[in-house]
Structure formats: structure tokens, C-alpha cells
Amino acid sequence: MISKDTIDRILDAAQIVDVVSDFVALRRRGANYTACCPFHHEKTPSFSVSPAKGIYKCFGCGKAGNSVNFIMEHEHLGYVDALKYLGRKFGIEVQDKEETQAEAENRLRSESILAVTQFASDFYQKSLWETDQGISVGIGYFKERGFTNETIKKFSLGWAPGGRDSMSSAAQKAGYKKEYLVDSGLSVEREAGKDVVDRFYERVMFPIHSISGRVIAFGGRTLRSDKNIAKYINSPETEIYVKSKSLYGIFQAKSSIAKLQKCYLVEGYTDVISFHQAGVENVVASSGTSLTTEQIRLVKRFTPEVAVLYDGDPAGIKASLRGIDMLLEEGLRVKVVLFPDGEDPDSFARKKGPQALRKFLDESEEDFIAFKTRLLSDDTKKDPLKRAQLISEVVASISVIPDAISRAVYIEECSQRLNIAEEILSDEVKKLRKKKQYGAYGQTTESRSEPGMPKYFPPLETGEKIPEFITGTYCEPAEKELLYYLIRHGESNLYGTESQNDPTSPEAKVAISVSQFILNELQNDDLELQNLVYKKIFDEYYKIREKGQEYIQKYFINHPDPQIVQVILDILHQEHSLTVKIFVESVTPEEQMLPVVVPKSILIYKAKITAIAYQEICNKLADAEKSGDAQIQNELMEQVQILMHIRNSFSKELKRLTI
Ligand SMILES: [Zn+2]
């Protein structure tokens, strides 16, 4: 256990702004700071930090707390480990003497793997600086690349010695368990039960840091020219290292990215380090893999602008264009810098030096859409088929940009560049966006005009069907409100008295009872009441409804189930407390308001469960982002989009129905 005194000292030292700004670029707004929330996906900032109160709060996903809560949430640590983390950061020694050997072993596995990985990083650095081979081969190589001692240390570069098990046996001697060495991916068990060997040997080592600066994996480069040896090998994915969520250099770059509001995206470790060496620090590498949404969001926490750096290989560039659409889709501004033939970012930075590099970056930067248009139109000068292909490629990129104004600006620009009427481009963009938005849940407008489904007044115009994944969502007050109309007015006609007075009017022929209307509406969306007592009442109601309202009420009042009796009495004695009723003038008899209030209560019911489901899915999405499961994230994002869309049509419809 950590003493109360130590906890207090940590809480005093760990000022919320210092803690949060390790992970998020905060902007001052008055007395507080704001940022895009690190716990859920958002495009406009709703995450707020109050230095005075020492708390953070997200108005989007509702996450809130103090410095310790932030670290627990963000780094997936328990309370004690979060305190230790903050203790380390703020130089407060955390004495945790009562922890036994067994407890130490039982501590979070990921903590153990992190510890092994940190040990390995220290070991590789020591081997680099303190062994003959490290100095001659390792440091020799880094110097050849122009890295200074300072740069080598800044990136914790190292040397994995030969000998096949140097690191593994040193780690075991230092007390690290074989199990965690294997789990960290740094040691390999060739045969079950036998001694482990090193994954990395005779390689220069590039540790990969998490955003908070902990070593989570390595890339190792061989310096041999033997073709049978892979030039680079990397740590496998582990509990602490998820490739799709890591960016090489993000820890060293984040403050510069936030300050300069731009992030350069390069390919390899040495590109990143050479840029630092040349004084350009706002740079990260995706380490060979194609860019993922998680990596993009990582960058987006610090800046809305990314510049992708290419060496001059056209085939390579074309292959990566798709990946760039993902950047646009996340709402980033995307620029491109194309290096001259035969140069890559690393070689250019080394050859030309800091000033020339910065000048080149500033002057060669081109907007991505313009770049793509130019790149593709070089191939397509006179070939109409290829030209059509080019136009659809460019339109595809524009259509994923979330911001409507940016889209309009690009459409105008490309219309001039490609010499095509603006309307044609904007129609194409609209078509693509529509396809994307609605494609997920298909055509929905027909569902309301099924045969045998009577028309009623006022019709719901949302045209939206409740998606299957939220039909189990529960909202007690809204369910009770439906029962209210069922029990009190279920067998009344949903029409006002007017059409009943005039039996020849066309509306009279399609009259519908309140109970039938409610049943249709719920069945239409596969909705069932979730409260079990309400559901029982609901189901029994439809068995006896032809006996008339008076009989029905008596039946339920004398029901053998006391819970049912209670609900029915509540409903029969309830006055003016319902959400819809407050819109109704008390002087108007309720009966006359049914054509408005019943559809409205249905709509409120559906809108409420949509809102609840929306919040739940947002929470799940925040969790999924933490766990890094891309597939689940994509599914949830799709659901969020569907629900946002439905929510909007519901609120439009509700406004229309407001009395
Ligand atoms: Zn949030």
C-alpha cells in the first residue's frame, strides 16, 4: 500500500495540465484549456481541463476526473500503478514495501512486459556505448548517418550484441522471468522448455516509444550485406505493442507537432531521426505499414494538418494515394512534399543540412488534392477513358472530406484545373457521399407503406427504421407513456371528432384506434417494451382489447399480479406529468389531442431509445479505441453514423409535431 502522505504529495505535484498535456495538445480558453477528447473520437473539441479545479471533463463522452483518473483511464493502469506512474514523472519516491514477491508477480502482465522491454532497451544502449563491438559497429554506423551523440541518446538507440542469448541471459540474471521475455517478443523459445534465445542480435536497435515515452517495441537493422538476412526485423505485436496504434517518433515529436500545428509523415526510423538531427522535430513514421485510422487519430490529437513526404517514385506514390484519403476522411488538412528524384527525406536532410531542408519543406509543399490531380492528369492528357477515371479518383478524395466548406473550395479548384463544370463535380461528390451515408442501412423509406398498413394523421415523416442493434434499448419513462395512452385511450379513435362527424370524408375510412397505431409503430420497428411488467400489461392488453376500455381498466385493476395493479393505478391517477402532455393546453380535452400526442409519444419513445443507444455506442467506441480493435471500432463508427442520422430526422419530425 502507498501511504496517505505519499498520495497527497503526488496529488499536489501532479497538476492536471502537466499530466494531460503529455498526451493531448491543450489550448487555453479563458481560465480553462480545451482539446479534442483522447477518449472518444471527435472532430471539434469538447474536452476541457480546469487547472483551478484540477479536473478534466469531456462534454462529449462524459469522462471526467483528476490527474490520477486521467492516467488510469488513458494508460489503462490501476489506481496504485497510476500513482506510481505520476510519482515517477514528478520525482516522488513511492514506497510500496508491503508488496510481496507473489503480489509483484501477479501485477498486471503488461506492466511486467513493459519492465522487461525497458530492461532490454537499457541493455542495448549499454552495449552500444560500452562494448567494443557496440562502439565500432553500432556507433560507427550511426555516425556515418550523421547522428550526434545527443541524437543517439534522444532516441535511445542501441546495439544488440551477437552471441544469440546475450540479452535474454542478462535479463534472467537480473531476475526477469523467461515467461515475460517471451511475451515481450524479445526472446524466442525455440523448443518448449528449452533455453530462450534473443530475437535481435548483431543489429542496431531503434526502440519504439509509446506516446508517453515508454519503450514498447524495437526495430533492429542488420549492418551485414548478406542477402539472406532481413535488413530490418521488428518486435511482434504484444500486449503492449499494437502496430496499428503506434507511430515511430510520436513521443519525441508531440510537443513540436502541437507547437507548429503540423506533422510530417515519413516512412522509416532513419528519416525521423535525420529530421530531428536537422532541427525538424515535428515528424513521425508509420514504420512501413500503411497508415491506419488509429495512427491518424493519434496525430490528430496534436494538429489538424499533416504533410506526407514522398521520395520521387511514382509507382510508390500511386500505391499510397488511398491511404491519404483516410487522412482527409478524418478531417485533416493534407499536404504533400515530393522529394527530387533519387532523394529520400533521410538522404536529403543529411546532404543539404537544416536550413536547406526547412526551406525545401516550406516551398515544395502542395495541397494533396491538387497534387493528386496533377499526378494523375499527367498520364491522361488525351485518353478520355483515363480522364474519366482521373475525375472519379479526384471526386472520391473530395467526397470523404467531412467539412462542407472545404469540399466546396476543392470542387471549385478542381473544376478549373480539370476544366470540368463545377456542377458535374459537385453532383458526383454528392452521389458518393449519399451512397456512403445511406449505404450502411439501405433503403428505408418503403417500410412505412406496407400493404394493409393504414394511413393516419399526422403521419410520421422520418422515413427512418430503427436499426436492429438498438431495439433492446430501454427507456422507462417513454415506455410508461405509451402504456398511459394505451390504458386510458387505447380503444379511442386516433382521429379527431371532425372526421367522425363527417363519415364521407376519405380519412374516416382509414381510421385507426390508438392501440392499433401503437402496435403498428412498435412492430414496424421490431421494438418490444423492455420493462417486464409493462410488457406483460402490453401483451395482455391486446388479448382483451375488443372488450372495450372500461372492461380493460377493470381487468388490470383487479389483476392478480400486484406489480401490474400498481402500474395501472399510477397511470389512471397520473395527471399532467408526462412529457407530451406538457405541450397540451390543459383546457383541451385529452381525447381531442390524441391525433397529435399519441404519434408524438411514439416518436419521443423512439428518439429516447435512439439517444440512449447513441450514448452507449459512443462509450463502447471509446473503449474500443483503447483496446485498439479496429474492426469493432469500424462497426461502432458505422452505428454511430446511422444513429446520428436517425436522431436528426427524429428531432426534425418532433419539431414538426410540436403543438
Ligand atoms: Zn470524450
XYZ file of C-alpha atoms and ligand atoms in Angstrom:
660
model
C 0.000 0.000 0.000
C 1.086 3.554 -0.656
C 0.939 5.867 2.338
C -1.611 8.648 2.534
C 1.224 11.118 2.811
C 2.793 9.946 -0.450
C -0.551 10.038 -2.214
C -1.092 13.625 -1.067
C 2.341 14.646 -2.268
C 1.704 13.063 -5.658
C -1.686 14.745 -5.978
C -0.089 18.097 -5.117
C 2.674 17.672 -7.655
C 0.636 16.184 -10.487
C -1.014 19.331 -11.811
C -3.754 18.351 -14.207
C -2.488 20.464 -17.101
C 1.024 18.970 -16.869
C -0.370 15.474 -16.741
C -2.887 15.807 -19.554
C -0.608 17.768 -21.885
C 1.735 14.793 -22.104
C -0.945 13.178 -24.221
C -3.120 15.915 -25.665
C -2.397 19.329 -27.171
C -4.263 21.700 -24.884
C -5.329 25.150 -25.985
C -6.019 27.835 -23.461
C -9.525 29.200 -23.428
C -10.012 31.703 -20.631
C -9.271 30.053 -17.321
C -9.510 26.569 -18.798
C -7.938 24.513 -21.548
C -9.660 22.600 -24.317
C -8.720 19.832 -26.711
C -10.201 17.057 -28.772
C -11.039 14.282 -26.345
C -8.471 11.471 -26.118
C -11.156 9.023 -25.014
C -13.615 9.300 -27.844
C -13.441 10.210 -31.478
C -14.435 13.777 -32.209
C -13.750 16.492 -34.711
C -14.462 19.533 -32.563
C -13.047 19.873 -29.034
C -15.389 19.050 -26.163
C -12.677 18.003 -23.723
C -11.991 20.619 -21.079
C -9.324 20.881 -18.381
C -9.695 23.151 -15.382
C -6.344 23.900 -13.700
C -8.127 25.626 -10.830
C -10.291 22.621 -10.012
C -7.626 20.102 -11.019
C -10.038 18.134 -13.169
C -10.764 17.228 -16.764
C -14.178 16.689 -18.241
C -15.390 15.651 -21.665
C -18.788 17.021 -22.625
C -18.932 14.535 -25.473
C -18.407 11.194 -23.758
C -18.773 12.263 -20.146
C -15.368 11.033 -18.964
C -14.142 13.164 -16.086
C -11.786 13.079 -13.127
C -8.492 14.234 -11.634
C -4.888 13.568 -12.663
C -4.873 10.030 -11.280
C -8.134 9.160 -13.017
C -6.753 10.520 -16.258
C -3.679 8.290 -16.092
C -5.753 5.272 -15.071
C -8.084 5.829 -17.984
C -5.514 6.770 -20.559
C -2.726 4.332 -19.713
C -5.016 1.520 -18.608
C -3.475 1.378 -15.167
C -4.937 0.523 -11.800
C -5.066 3.148 -9.048
C -1.778 2.141 -7.442
C 0.068 1.905 -10.736
C -1.300 5.272 -11.827
C 0.054 6.784 -8.604
C 3.416 5.143 -9.221
C 3.421 6.478 -12.752
C 2.802 10.014 -11.506
C 5.355 9.518 -8.737
C 7.983 8.650 -11.341
C 7.028 11.589 -13.508
C 7.162 14.128 -10.704
C 10.124 12.664 -8.863
C 8.285 11.460 -5.789
C 9.530 8.190 -4.414
C 6.702 5.768 -3.958
C 7.347 3.294 -1.179
C 5.328 0.216 -1.601
C 7.055 -2.043 0.892
C 4.240 -4.346 1.725
C 4.139 -5.754 -1.746
C 5.206 -9.380 -1.545
C 7.027 -11.383 -4.154
C 3.765 -13.060 -5.054
C 1.968 -9.774 -5.432
C 4.768 -8.452 -7.599
C 4.397 -11.463 -9.845
C 0.675 -11.030 -10.009
C 0.854 -7.414 -11.016
C -0.512 -6.554 -14.400
C 1.147 -8.665 -17.022
C 1.556 -5.696 -19.269
C 3.500 -3.919 -16.523
C 5.874 -6.883 -16.425
C 6.279 -6.887 -20.161
C 6.931 -3.152 -20.099
C 9.587 -3.694 -17.457
C 11.328 -6.390 -19.488
C 11.219 -4.160 -22.540
C 12.711 -1.256 -20.609
C 15.437 -3.577 -19.324
C 16.215 -4.619 -22.879
C 16.375 -1.011 -24.017
C 18.864 -0.196 -21.244
C 20.841 -3.308 -22.116
C 21.053 -2.412 -25.821
C 22.127 1.147 -25.005
C 24.791 -0.100 -22.631
C 26.039 -2.496 -25.293
C 26.228 0.370 -27.757
C 28.192 2.743 -25.578
C 30.260 0.334 -23.501
C 31.294 -2.634 -25.634
C 33.973 -2.709 -28.325
C 31.585 -4.098 -30.903
C 28.907 -1.580 -29.984
C 31.285 1.324 -30.337
C 32.970 0.200 -33.522
C 29.987 -1.199 -35.402
C 26.937 0.446 -33.821
C 28.168 3.939 -33.093
C 30.244 3.745 -36.257
C 27.049 3.240 -38.264
C 25.108 5.999 -36.536
C 27.950 8.462 -37.005
C 28.096 7.553 -40.657
C 24.467 8.584 -40.876
C 25.369 11.883 -39.300
C 23.742 11.273 -35.913
C 25.344 13.101 -32.998
C 25.741 11.555 -29.543
C 22.875 13.737 -28.409
C 20.580 12.415 -31.129
C 21.592 8.800 -30.456
C 20.694 9.286 -26.798
C 17.499 11.195 -27.541
C 16.157 8.191 -29.448
C 17.701 5.662 -27.022
C 19.375 3.905 -29.938
C 21.221 0.740 -29.062
C 23.202 -2.283 -30.145
C 22.091 -5.878 -29.829
C 25.292 -7.892 -29.481
C 25.957 -11.264 -31.055
C 26.068 -14.421 -29.008
C 22.443 -15.389 -29.580
C 21.329 -15.072 -25.962
C 23.222 -12.093 -24.522
C 20.153 -10.052 -23.667
C 17.975 -12.980 -22.608
C 20.507 -14.349 -20.172
C 21.357 -10.905 -18.763
C 17.647 -10.279 -18.189
C 17.169 -13.628 -16.472
C 20.199 -12.983 -14.300
C 18.637 -9.674 -13.316
C 15.533 -11.574 -12.210
C 13.211 -11.136 -15.165
C 11.122 -14.164 -15.885
C 11.512 -16.164 -19.042
C 7.747 -16.057 -19.499
C 7.725 -12.266 -19.830
C 10.809 -12.240 -22.023
C 8.965 -14.482 -24.440
C 5.741 -12.480 -24.121
C 7.597 -9.282 -24.889
C 8.726 -10.813 -28.167
C 12.363 -10.079 -27.332
C 13.264 -13.661 -26.569
C 12.288 -16.664 -28.587
C 11.629 -20.127 -27.229
C 12.908 -22.448 -29.901
C 11.694 -25.582 -28.208
C 9.229 -25.772 -25.351
C 11.057 -25.877 -22.022
C 14.480 -25.177 -23.537
C 16.521 -22.025 -23.010
C 15.412 -18.914 -24.823
C 17.454 -17.017 -27.413
C 17.424 -13.382 -28.488
C 15.203 -12.229 -31.307
C 17.616 -9.387 -32.038
C 21.380 -9.977 -32.331
C 24.106 -8.131 -34.151
C 21.739 -5.335 -35.059
C 21.493 -1.622 -34.362
C 18.371 -1.092 -32.319
C 15.638 1.515 -32.677
C 13.303 1.441 -29.688
C 9.675 2.365 -30.391
C 8.141 4.536 -27.684
C 4.544 4.910 -26.618
C 3.109 8.386 -26.673
C 4.023 8.757 -23.004
C 7.609 7.719 -23.629
C 7.732 4.102 -22.503
C 9.591 1.651 -24.705
C 7.065 -0.783 -26.168
C 8.923 -2.469 -29.043
C 12.056 -2.406 -31.206
C 13.119 -2.310 -34.778
C 16.530 -3.810 -35.463
C 18.667 -3.231 -38.528
C 21.446 -5.544 -39.568
C 24.652 -3.984 -40.863
C 25.654 -7.057 -42.818
C 25.274 -7.086 -46.553
C 24.283 -10.770 -46.598
C 21.137 -11.003 -48.739
C 19.815 -13.894 -46.676
C 19.467 -11.713 -43.610
C 16.434 -9.452 -43.395
C 17.594 -5.832 -43.310
C 15.055 -4.858 -40.668
C 13.250 -7.012 -38.174
C 10.675 -5.750 -35.705
C 9.141 -6.815 -32.440
C 5.997 -8.866 -32.950
C 2.723 -7.434 -31.702
C 2.368 -7.914 -27.960
C 0.086 -6.834 -25.157
C 1.930 -3.528 -25.034
C 2.654 -3.054 -28.722
C -0.128 -2.740 -31.257
C 1.379 -1.804 -34.581
C -1.676 -0.081 -35.955
C -1.772 2.238 -32.952
C 1.886 3.199 -32.759
C 3.800 5.800 -34.671
C 7.559 5.883 -34.592
C 8.773 9.156 -33.097
C 5.445 10.371 -31.700
C 6.861 10.721 -28.181
C 9.810 12.831 -29.346
C 7.659 14.801 -31.797
C 4.448 15.537 -29.974
C 5.298 18.864 -28.403
C 6.807 20.179 -31.613
C 3.764 18.988 -33.586
C 1.473 20.792 -31.174
C 3.568 23.936 -31.260
C 3.938 24.119 -35.036
C 0.464 22.699 -35.730
C 1.827 20.417 -38.398
C 3.076 16.854 -38.575
C 5.398 15.470 -41.231
C 4.794 11.874 -42.125
C 7.767 9.843 -43.341
C 8.450 6.183 -43.882
C 11.356 4.967 -41.809
C 13.145 5.314 -38.478
C 16.172 6.992 -40.006
C 14.015 9.570 -41.816
C 12.604 10.618 -38.462
C 15.983 10.777 -36.749
C 17.686 12.626 -39.615
C 14.954 15.249 -39.499
C 15.460 15.736 -35.759
C 19.154 15.986 -36.401
C 18.382 18.745 -38.913
C 16.193 20.540 -36.427
C 12.819 19.458 -37.817
C 11.196 17.680 -34.897
C 7.514 17.512 -35.879
C 7.900 14.241 -37.734
C 6.660 10.667 -37.311
C 6.927 7.449 -39.299
C 4.304 4.794 -39.880
C 7.172 2.260 -39.990
C 6.447 0.667 -43.301
C 2.858 -0.397 -42.659
C 0.126 1.503 -44.429
C -1.443 4.165 -42.312
C -4.306 3.194 -40.009
C -7.190 5.220 -38.643
C -5.814 4.882 -35.118
C -2.474 6.311 -36.164
C -4.214 9.216 -37.843
C -6.213 9.947 -34.722
C -3.042 9.859 -32.686
C -1.639 12.655 -34.835
C -4.926 14.500 -34.809
C -4.773 14.947 -31.080
C -1.949 17.391 -31.660
C -2.607 19.012 -35.029
C -5.181 19.251 -37.828
C -2.523 19.283 -40.560
C -0.349 16.505 -41.948
C 2.270 16.766 -44.670
C 3.118 13.451 -46.313
C 6.682 13.243 -47.612
C 7.416 11.187 -50.707
C 10.575 10.258 -52.458
C 10.215 10.569 -56.218
C 8.992 7.063 -57.081
C 5.675 7.471 -58.984
C 4.573 3.852 -58.576
C 5.046 4.058 -54.832
C 3.147 7.304 -54.660
C 0.187 5.983 -56.606
C 0.021 2.950 -54.374
C -0.264 5.142 -51.313
C -2.949 7.537 -52.557
C -5.742 5.510 -50.984
C -4.157 5.767 -47.588
C -4.204 9.512 -47.893
C -7.933 9.571 -48.432
C -8.131 8.222 -44.894
C -6.389 11.336 -43.641
C -8.926 13.507 -45.438
C -11.747 11.422 -44.078
C -10.598 12.117 -40.545
C -10.908 15.808 -41.280
C -7.188 16.551 -41.540
C -5.720 19.047 -43.943
C -3.313 17.062 -46.082
C -0.241 18.422 -47.834
C 2.335 16.617 -49.903
C 6.051 17.205 -50.304
C 7.730 15.398 -53.180
C 11.481 14.942 -52.894
C 13.638 15.225 -56.016
C 14.461 12.089 -57.977
C 16.909 9.844 -56.216
C 16.488 11.556 -52.847
C 14.577 10.393 -49.827
C 13.860 12.507 -46.740
C 16.811 10.964 -44.890
C 19.391 11.485 -47.634
C 18.117 14.968 -48.408
C 18.267 16.077 -44.785
C 21.811 14.758 -44.419
C 23.113 16.223 -47.671
C 21.554 19.643 -47.592
C 21.561 20.469 -43.926
C 18.979 22.079 -41.668
C 18.387 25.384 -43.437
C 18.022 23.956 -46.920
C 15.740 21.221 -45.597
C 13.377 23.637 -43.919
C 13.323 25.891 -46.949
C 12.624 22.948 -49.205
C 9.796 21.668 -46.982
C 8.126 25.073 -46.914
C 8.490 25.770 -50.605
C 7.645 22.374 -52.064
C 4.547 21.751 -50.041
C 1.484 21.222 -52.170
C -2.119 20.623 -51.287
C -2.959 16.920 -51.608
C -5.960 17.215 -53.899
C -4.048 19.493 -56.247
C -1.123 17.082 -56.110
C -3.287 14.078 -56.893
C -4.994 15.868 -59.758
C -1.660 16.877 -61.239
C -0.080 13.470 -60.743
C -2.903 11.605 -62.417
C -3.558 14.103 -65.180
C -0.004 13.706 -66.447
C -0.997 10.207 -67.573
C -4.338 11.078 -69.041
C -3.819 14.009 -71.364
C -5.703 12.745 -74.409
C -7.273 9.492 -73.321
C -10.961 10.086 -72.468
C -11.332 6.808 -70.596
C -8.355 7.547 -68.407
C -9.615 11.053 -67.953
C -12.946 9.795 -66.655
C -11.025 7.544 -64.296
C -8.990 10.512 -63.080
C -12.088 12.566 -62.402
C -13.680 9.819 -60.364
C -10.441 9.359 -58.397
C -10.308 13.023 -57.512
C -14.010 13.154 -56.734
C -13.549 10.160 -54.436
C -10.952 12.059 -52.420
C -13.058 15.201 -52.169
C -16.142 13.265 -51.145
C -14.566 11.904 -47.956
C -13.732 15.353 -46.558
C -16.122 15.920 -43.670
C -16.217 19.710 -43.845
C -18.688 21.046 -46.438
C -16.887 24.328 -46.987
C -13.573 22.607 -47.680
C -15.344 20.332 -50.139
C -16.821 23.298 -51.964
C -13.433 25.003 -52.205
C -11.838 21.867 -53.632
C -14.645 21.367 -56.120
C -14.178 24.892 -57.422
C -10.420 24.454 -57.674
C -10.573 21.092 -59.420
C -13.204 22.301 -61.813
C -10.709 24.862 -63.064
C -7.780 22.503 -63.011
C -9.571 19.726 -64.871
C -11.694 22.048 -66.968
C -14.961 20.429 -65.942
C -18.156 22.210 -64.906
C -18.410 22.666 -61.147
C -21.944 21.229 -61.061
C -20.789 17.956 -62.544
C -18.111 17.542 -59.895
C -20.362 18.564 -57.061
C -23.124 16.209 -58.247
C -20.631 13.352 -58.291
C -19.409 14.245 -54.816
C -22.984 14.383 -53.545
C -23.743 10.993 -55.062
C -20.726 9.389 -53.424
C -21.487 10.915 -50.045
C -25.074 9.780 -50.196
C -24.028 6.272 -51.104
C -21.669 6.202 -48.181
C -24.108 7.612 -45.648
C -27.128 5.598 -46.613
C -25.448 2.517 -47.946
C -24.978 1.132 -44.475
C -28.635 0.598 -43.793
C -30.107 0.536 -47.227
C -33.384 1.854 -48.463
C -35.621 2.737 -45.581
C -38.498 4.752 -46.931
C -40.686 1.875 -48.054
C -41.113 0.347 -44.648
C -43.967 2.675 -43.769
C -46.158 1.953 -46.740
C -46.561 -1.781 -46.306
C -49.824 -3.154 -47.662
C -52.540 -3.220 -45.051
C -50.845 -0.509 -43.073
C -53.487 2.193 -42.725
C -52.652 5.833 -43.162
C -53.077 8.010 -40.145
C -52.866 11.599 -39.149
C -50.355 13.093 -38.653
C -48.062 10.694 -40.406
C -44.527 10.262 -39.180
C -42.315 11.511 -41.924
C -38.965 10.400 -40.680
C -38.806 7.503 -43.100
C -36.301 6.002 -40.722
C -36.436 2.498 -39.412
C -34.944 1.867 -36.011
C -31.834 -0.245 -36.649
C -31.799 -3.728 -35.214
C -28.856 -3.151 -32.895
C -30.756 -0.717 -30.689
C -34.108 -2.443 -30.453
C -33.249 -3.737 -26.985
C -32.562 -0.267 -25.615
C -34.590 0.675 -22.580
C -36.189 3.937 -21.568
C -38.625 3.543 -18.715
C -40.497 6.888 -18.761
C -41.114 6.709 -22.504
C -42.395 3.125 -22.215
C -44.710 4.158 -19.430
C -46.024 6.990 -21.538
C -47.063 4.573 -24.266
C -48.880 2.457 -21.682
C -50.597 5.599 -20.454
C -52.257 6.167 -23.829
C -52.980 2.500 -24.221
C -54.721 2.087 -20.867
C -56.580 5.393 -20.915
C -57.389 5.791 -24.612
C -56.346 2.618 -26.393
C -59.729 1.985 -27.997
C -60.424 5.587 -28.894
C -60.158 6.557 -32.472
C -56.949 8.298 -33.302
C -58.922 10.768 -35.406
C -60.275 13.966 -34.038
C -64.027 14.407 -33.848
C -64.115 16.236 -37.165
C -63.735 13.235 -39.392
C -66.098 11.213 -37.245
C -68.725 13.901 -37.792
C -68.262 13.536 -41.490
C -68.335 9.840 -42.338
C -67.963 10.592 -46.023
C -64.522 12.140 -45.659
C -61.772 9.895 -47.017
C -59.899 9.964 -43.724
C -62.795 8.334 -41.910
C -62.367 5.158 -43.925
C -58.811 4.677 -42.728
C -59.465 5.430 -39.094
C -57.283 3.603 -36.632
C -57.501 3.045 -32.908
C -54.775 4.287 -30.580
C -53.909 0.723 -29.606
C -53.623 -0.384 -33.225
C -51.478 2.620 -34.054
C -49.082 1.933 -31.192
C -48.892 -1.753 -32.082
C -48.163 -0.977 -35.734
C -45.485 1.500 -34.848
C -43.667 -0.836 -32.498
C -43.938 -3.866 -34.746
C -42.810 -1.831 -37.682
C -39.509 -1.230 -35.929
C -39.292 -4.621 -34.170
C -39.483 -2.848 -30.838
C -40.594 -4.552 -27.658
C -41.105 -2.938 -24.287
C -38.117 -3.810 -22.126
C -39.709 -3.322 -18.721
C -41.092 -6.778 -17.960
C -44.148 -5.550 -16.064
C -45.032 -3.097 -18.810
C -44.510 -5.766 -21.416
C -46.854 -8.128 -19.607
C -49.553 -5.439 -19.494
C -48.937 -4.650 -23.134
C -49.234 -8.267 -24.250
C -52.349 -8.941 -22.174
C -53.951 -5.743 -23.415
C -54.013 -6.984 -26.981
C -55.698 -10.226 -25.932
C -58.686 -8.427 -24.422
C -58.849 -5.176 -26.319
C -62.089 -5.869 -28.181
C -63.903 -5.871 -24.814
C -63.672 -2.092 -24.535
C -61.754 0.428 -22.482
C -63.846 0.178 -19.331
C -63.530 -3.600 -19.156
C -59.788 -3.395 -19.814
C -59.190 -0.952 -16.998
C -61.215 -3.044 -14.533
C -59.376 -6.169 -15.667
C -55.999 -4.684 -14.877
C -57.065 -3.015 -11.623
C -58.142 -6.436 -10.353
C -55.147 -8.256 -11.757
C -53.626 -10.997 -9.570
C -50.126 -9.535 -10.087
C -49.748 -6.687 -7.550
C -46.969 -5.062 -9.642
C -49.345 -4.740 -12.566
C -52.067 -3.269 -10.356
C -49.622 -0.695 -9.066
C -48.608 0.424 -12.551
C -52.222 0.646 -13.719
C -53.283 2.700 -10.695
C -50.339 5.007 -11.276
C -51.372 5.529 -14.853
C -55.042 6.084 -14.087
C -54.281 8.677 -11.443
C -51.493 10.354 -13.318
C -52.056 13.942 -14.356
C -50.025 16.327 -16.462
C -46.705 14.766 -15.600
C -45.968 13.301 -18.969
C -43.555 14.687 -21.478
C -46.065 15.070 -24.264
C -48.836 16.397 -22.079
C -46.924 19.469 -21.080
C -47.312 20.607 -24.649
C -51.039 20.243 -24.436
C -53.094 23.066 -23.160
C -54.895 21.846 -20.103
C -58.200 23.262 -21.316
C -58.276 20.965 -24.321
C -59.784 17.579 -23.524
C -57.098 14.951 -23.860
C -59.303 12.913 -26.137
C -59.196 15.598 -28.789
C -55.424 15.831 -28.654
C -54.851 12.140 -29.330
C -54.085 12.518 -33.045
C -51.128 14.668 -32.087
C -49.994 13.414 -28.714
C -50.016 9.696 -29.494
C -47.803 9.854 -32.587
C -45.671 12.278 -30.705
C -45.237 9.989 -27.722
C -44.256 7.190 -30.108
C -41.714 9.457 -31.687
C -40.379 10.545 -28.312
C -40.088 6.907 -27.323
C -38.077 6.080 -30.420
C -35.990 9.235 -30.147
C -35.206 8.458 -26.495
C -34.029 4.921 -27.100
C -32.023 6.171 -30.057
C -30.361 8.770 -27.841
C -29.637 6.200 -25.138
C -28.248 3.725 -27.652
C -26.191 6.503 -29.210
C -24.575 7.322 -25.873
C -23.929 3.648 -25.156
C -22.291 3.124 -28.516
C -20.150 6.236 -28.044
C -18.955 4.781 -24.755
C -18.230 1.446 -26.388
C -16.367 3.251 -29.123
C -14.195 4.982 -26.551
C -13.436 1.573 -25.022
C -12.725 0.047 -28.407
C -10.319 2.844 -29.196
C -8.450 1.988 -26.047
C -8.313 -1.706 -26.778
C -7.342 -0.978 -30.368
C -9.702 -3.401 -32.060
C -10.026 -1.769 -35.465
C -12.826 -3.980 -36.682
C -15.052 -3.278 -33.703
C -14.233 0.396 -33.997
C -15.324 0.455 -37.609
C -18.549 -1.335 -36.805
C -19.277 1.057 -33.973
C -18.450 4.099 -36.079
C -20.936 2.896 -38.644
C -23.576 2.501 -35.955
C -22.842 5.954 -34.591
C -23.339 7.440 -38.026
C -26.617 5.640 -38.500
C -27.874 6.772 -35.127
C -26.800 10.365 -35.669
C -28.712 10.364 -38.893
C -31.825 8.886 -37.295
C -31.575 11.183 -34.318
C -31.548 14.155 -36.658
C -34.601 13.036 -38.579
C -36.430 12.356 -35.322
C -35.695 15.787 -33.982
C -36.821 17.352 -37.253
C -40.016 15.363 -37.086
C -40.565 16.249 -33.444
C -40.277 19.931 -34.256
C -42.902 19.459 -36.918
C -45.243 17.817 -34.431
C -44.778 20.436 -31.743
C -48.104 21.887 -30.918
Zn -14.767 12.365 -24.720
